[in-house]
XYZ file of C-alpha atoms in Angstrom:
320
model
C -44.399 196.141 178.968
C -46.368 193.674 180.084
C -47.038 189.877 179.368
C -49.676 187.145 179.141
C -49.988 184.149 177.466
C -48.157 181.226 176.913
C -46.451 179.334 174.095
C -47.780 175.694 172.341
C -45.643 173.085 170.872
C -43.732 169.666 172.511
C -43.125 168.427 169.073
C -39.148 167.808 167.949
C -39.347 169.905 165.353
C -38.230 173.415 164.942
C -40.073 176.353 166.954
C -41.561 178.449 164.901
C -42.435 182.906 166.096
C -45.606 184.565 164.868
C -44.872 187.804 165.680
C -48.447 190.186 165.425
C -47.963 193.485 165.724
C -51.070 195.880 166.359
C -52.713 199.342 166.353
C -56.704 199.301 166.641
C -57.150 196.300 165.674
C -60.402 194.698 167.181
C -62.332 194.294 163.723
C -59.431 192.731 161.618
C -56.559 190.919 164.342
C -58.980 187.630 165.424
C -59.294 186.472 161.470
C -55.129 186.630 160.784
C -54.582 184.735 164.080
C -57.389 181.872 162.902
C -55.550 182.588 160.036
C -52.875 180.747 161.706
C -54.144 178.577 164.379
C -55.296 177.387 161.312
C -51.902 176.143 159.980
C -51.463 172.176 160.027
C -47.470 173.193 161.845
C -46.643 172.386 165.234
C -44.455 173.712 167.811
C -45.640 177.885 167.161
C -45.972 180.790 169.298
C -48.224 183.433 168.227
C -46.683 187.002 170.069
C -48.722 189.633 170.112
C -47.933 192.700 170.646
C -50.120 195.741 171.440
C -48.538 199.099 170.213
C -50.957 200.756 172.760
C -54.531 200.070 171.242
C -57.085 202.566 172.748
C -59.953 199.762 171.522
C -60.589 196.226 172.398
C -58.072 195.037 170.261
C -55.586 193.101 174.060
C -59.328 192.271 175.480
C -60.853 190.263 172.325
C -57.341 188.518 172.050
C -57.609 186.977 175.326
C -60.983 186.496 175.437
C -60.576 184.254 172.695
C -57.369 182.933 171.722
C -56.232 182.406 175.067
C -52.954 180.771 173.862
C -52.004 183.598 172.372
C -48.865 185.774 174.009
C -50.280 189.337 174.612
C -46.746 191.938 174.833
C -48.188 195.659 175.764
C -46.442 198.604 174.916
C -46.777 202.392 174.768
C -47.402 203.294 171.145
C -44.256 203.689 169.820
C -45.428 202.323 165.462
C -44.945 199.428 164.174
C -41.114 198.649 163.758
C -40.304 199.013 167.591
C -43.368 196.602 167.522
C -41.895 194.169 165.256
C -39.131 194.969 167.084
C -40.521 193.721 170.599
C -42.014 191.139 169.307
C -37.964 189.301 168.110
C -37.324 190.707 171.848
C -39.598 188.162 173.040
C -39.541 185.758 170.266
C -38.201 181.898 171.247
C -38.744 180.710 167.856
C -35.743 178.409 165.089
C -37.630 180.222 162.933
C -39.665 183.752 162.692
C -42.469 185.321 160.719
C -44.643 188.630 160.402
C -48.479 188.933 160.105
C -49.869 192.586 159.944
C -53.047 192.147 161.827
C -54.997 192.641 158.471
C -53.752 190.614 157.160
C -53.808 186.914 156.741
C -52.825 183.495 156.204
C -53.528 180.503 153.732
C -53.433 176.332 155.404
C -50.005 175.398 154.165
C -47.270 178.260 154.796
C -45.905 177.082 157.746
C -45.016 173.676 156.834
C -43.891 174.104 153.437
C -41.609 176.850 154.485
C -39.986 175.225 157.358
C -39.955 172.045 154.905
C -37.881 175.041 152.343
C -35.510 175.488 154.858
C -34.925 172.770 156.147
C -33.977 171.611 152.835
C -31.907 174.563 151.569
C -29.889 175.369 154.353
C -28.055 178.098 152.481
C -30.954 180.362 152.006
C -31.902 182.952 154.641
C -35.124 183.751 154.427
C -38.175 182.557 152.790
C -40.950 184.339 151.515
C -44.166 183.112 149.444
C -46.153 185.013 146.310
C -49.285 186.285 147.928
C -52.061 188.793 147.184
C -54.382 191.685 147.465
C -57.162 191.621 149.421
C -60.551 193.776 148.378
C -63.660 194.319 150.105
C -66.825 193.403 147.692
C -69.232 196.496 146.517
C -71.190 195.987 150.043
C -67.611 196.588 151.619
C -67.358 193.516 152.818
C -64.280 191.003 152.963
C -65.142 187.658 152.052
C -61.614 185.285 152.704
C -60.329 184.328 148.701
C -60.186 181.573 147.607
C -56.115 180.156 147.487
C -55.200 180.458 143.701
C -52.691 177.914 141.781
C -48.792 178.771 142.182
C -48.196 181.756 139.899
C -44.609 179.610 138.044
C -43.853 175.815 137.768
C -41.784 174.795 139.991
C -41.254 175.043 143.658
C -39.391 178.495 143.100
C -39.585 181.729 141.390
C -36.041 181.821 140.316
C -36.288 185.517 138.845
C -37.190 186.711 142.873
C -34.608 184.212 144.598
C -30.903 183.935 145.908
C -28.569 186.548 146.396
C -31.465 189.301 145.173
C -30.075 192.587 146.931
C -29.696 194.552 143.621
C -33.142 193.022 142.357
C -34.553 194.677 145.979
C -33.321 198.027 144.201
C -35.890 198.368 142.280
C -39.248 196.923 143.889
C -40.136 195.721 147.599
C -40.380 191.934 146.236
C -40.642 190.727 150.084
C -44.183 191.366 151.294
C -43.736 190.945 155.001
C -46.304 188.936 156.059
C -44.918 186.479 153.790
C -41.618 186.141 155.024
C -39.793 183.211 157.482
C -36.068 183.831 158.628
C -34.554 181.951 159.935
C -33.683 183.460 163.646
C -29.895 183.980 163.734
C -30.144 186.226 160.207
C -32.524 187.980 162.460
C -30.694 188.583 164.720
C -27.598 189.568 162.785
C -29.797 191.845 160.707
C -30.706 193.207 163.672
C -34.123 195.253 164.357
C -36.385 197.366 162.377
C -35.035 201.464 161.215
C -37.991 203.131 164.130
C -36.606 206.467 161.836
C -38.590 205.782 158.764
C -42.544 206.008 159.683
C -43.166 204.051 156.725
C -40.481 201.785 154.738
C -39.396 199.922 157.500
C -39.472 196.401 155.798
C -38.067 197.109 152.807
C -34.660 198.258 154.376
C -34.771 195.299 156.507
C -35.262 192.970 153.870
C -32.082 195.390 151.855
C -30.478 195.121 154.992
C -31.211 191.069 154.690
C -30.138 190.895 151.308
C -26.641 192.071 152.393
C -26.101 189.127 154.399
C -27.902 185.650 152.943
C -29.847 183.787 150.380
C -33.742 185.260 150.103
C -35.967 182.657 147.554
C -39.550 183.153 146.983
C -41.703 180.155 146.989
C -44.551 180.109 143.721
C -47.295 179.683 146.244
C -49.930 182.077 147.155
C -50.218 182.067 151.050
C -50.988 185.328 152.837
C -52.896 187.521 151.736
C -53.139 191.589 152.437
C -55.806 193.192 153.010
C -56.520 196.180 151.830
C -58.107 198.899 154.217
C -59.884 202.424 152.962
C -57.393 204.577 154.700
C -54.064 201.891 156.264
C -51.844 203.625 157.057
C -49.728 202.561 153.866
C -51.808 204.588 151.773
C -52.019 207.778 153.575
C -49.483 210.028 151.486
C -46.518 211.090 153.137
C -44.417 214.436 154.221
C -41.555 212.309 153.237
C -40.585 209.947 150.911
C -39.325 207.122 152.378
C -38.902 204.761 149.678
C -36.717 207.289 148.468
C -34.365 207.422 151.914
C -34.737 203.817 151.897
C -33.394 202.531 148.454
C -30.987 206.057 148.601
C -29.711 205.055 151.622
C -28.618 201.312 150.268
C -27.461 202.705 147.226
C -24.971 205.010 148.586
C -24.349 202.295 151.364
C -23.322 199.639 149.064
C -23.433 200.427 145.716
C -25.208 198.590 142.659
C -23.596 195.282 143.275
C -25.062 192.184 145.226
C -22.852 190.136 147.134
C -23.138 187.729 144.659
C -20.965 189.719 142.174
C -23.775 190.211 140.427
C -24.608 193.604 139.425
C -27.008 196.500 137.572
C -25.711 199.531 136.481
C -25.591 202.366 138.251
C -27.349 204.950 136.053
C -30.344 202.018 136.316
C -30.850 202.702 140.073
C -30.133 206.811 139.759
C -33.260 206.619 137.019
C -34.967 204.358 139.799
C -33.972 207.533 142.239
C -35.474 210.419 139.410
C -38.452 208.327 138.975
C -39.291 207.703 142.858
C -39.097 211.550 143.630
C -41.210 212.555 139.985
C -43.852 209.767 141.475
C -43.969 212.177 144.966
C -44.006 215.481 143.316
C -46.583 214.746 140.875
C -48.724 213.216 143.553
C -48.002 216.357 146.281
C -48.628 218.705 143.094
C -51.948 217.779 142.504
C -53.261 217.093 146.526
C -52.249 221.385 146.488
C -48.712 220.459 148.698
C -46.530 222.636 145.245
C -43.889 222.715 147.925
C -42.945 219.794 148.850
C -43.809 218.862 144.887
C -41.402 221.088 143.947
C -38.476 220.084 146.412
C -39.265 216.293 144.827
C -38.797 217.994 141.228
C -36.126 219.437 142.233
C -34.322 216.006 143.718
C -34.645 214.096 140.852
C -32.950 216.493 138.706
C -30.428 215.786 140.840
C -30.403 212.321 140.278
C -31.201 212.919 135.972
C -30.637 216.241 135.016
C -32.120 215.761 131.451
C -35.918 214.488 133.205
C -37.649 217.304 130.768
C -40.744 216.845 132.584
C -39.325 217.406 136.224
C -37.648 220.811 134.895
C -41.545 221.466 133.273
C -42.839 220.266 136.744
C -40.061 222.202 138.260
C -41.378 225.663 137.097
C -45.228 224.911 137.485
C -44.346 223.333 141.173
C -43.006 227.108 141.792
C -44.613 228.480 140.559
C -48.302 227.875 142.613
C -45.992 227.701 145.387
C -45.279 231.323 144.631
C -49.069 232.080 144.453
C -50.132 230.853 146.742
C -47.599 232.012 149.689
């Protein structure tokens, strides 16, 4: 592992570390970095973890943004890259930014201010928008939308949100600011998860602290065709993450709030059904019928699962 660059700063304000994992990101990474550098907050360090890129990611960053601290490692996946960033980060507050995403101005100042005023909150996130390319394939910087609710936070998605996370990954990685001590208590991202490693991390975080959502939109997620998050997988990692959390902690949050366990079972059954649908229509009946069987374990009365199970099993036998 190699390092270059240094951190900036020099005020009495708490240092914020921004971790950017990057793999073959030369097309977009400088835009992401510039969105951080445009923030009206200091002191700030940017830690770019190059995950074994085979393009000119490192060279471009080194030439255009020498103040960025670059840590290089052999390719090991985004979870391992974020973990390297956590080890390297020196800030009191830690943020994550994917190399093809970006931030609107005011993000860091708003989140630092919120955490300073709410010492019982361990993680603060915010609203984000999906950034689609125009018809000509060009990504043009979107305008910052108005807040999604009148108040400072979104009450329905703030607090001890473990039970809400069981039904949706409402936290997007590029929106997060987490206290260093909370990140240390949560530990590292699970490198056995090819996808859903962030979902797992926020679920674990939700067992330790209050998580609040700002109503303002401060980040944009670039919807890149063919990206890893959009590619079909042989393992349903979202199902795996929720199933593990439910088995470990049940349907009750640390503050005592809870949901009926059968709701979680229905959520798991639906995930398995959706996974099965996707692979059935992609011509993978073996994966599909196993997914329908999983759905029936959670909800034996789901009649569509029985129908699709038989159809997928027949399709698999005919293809053999």
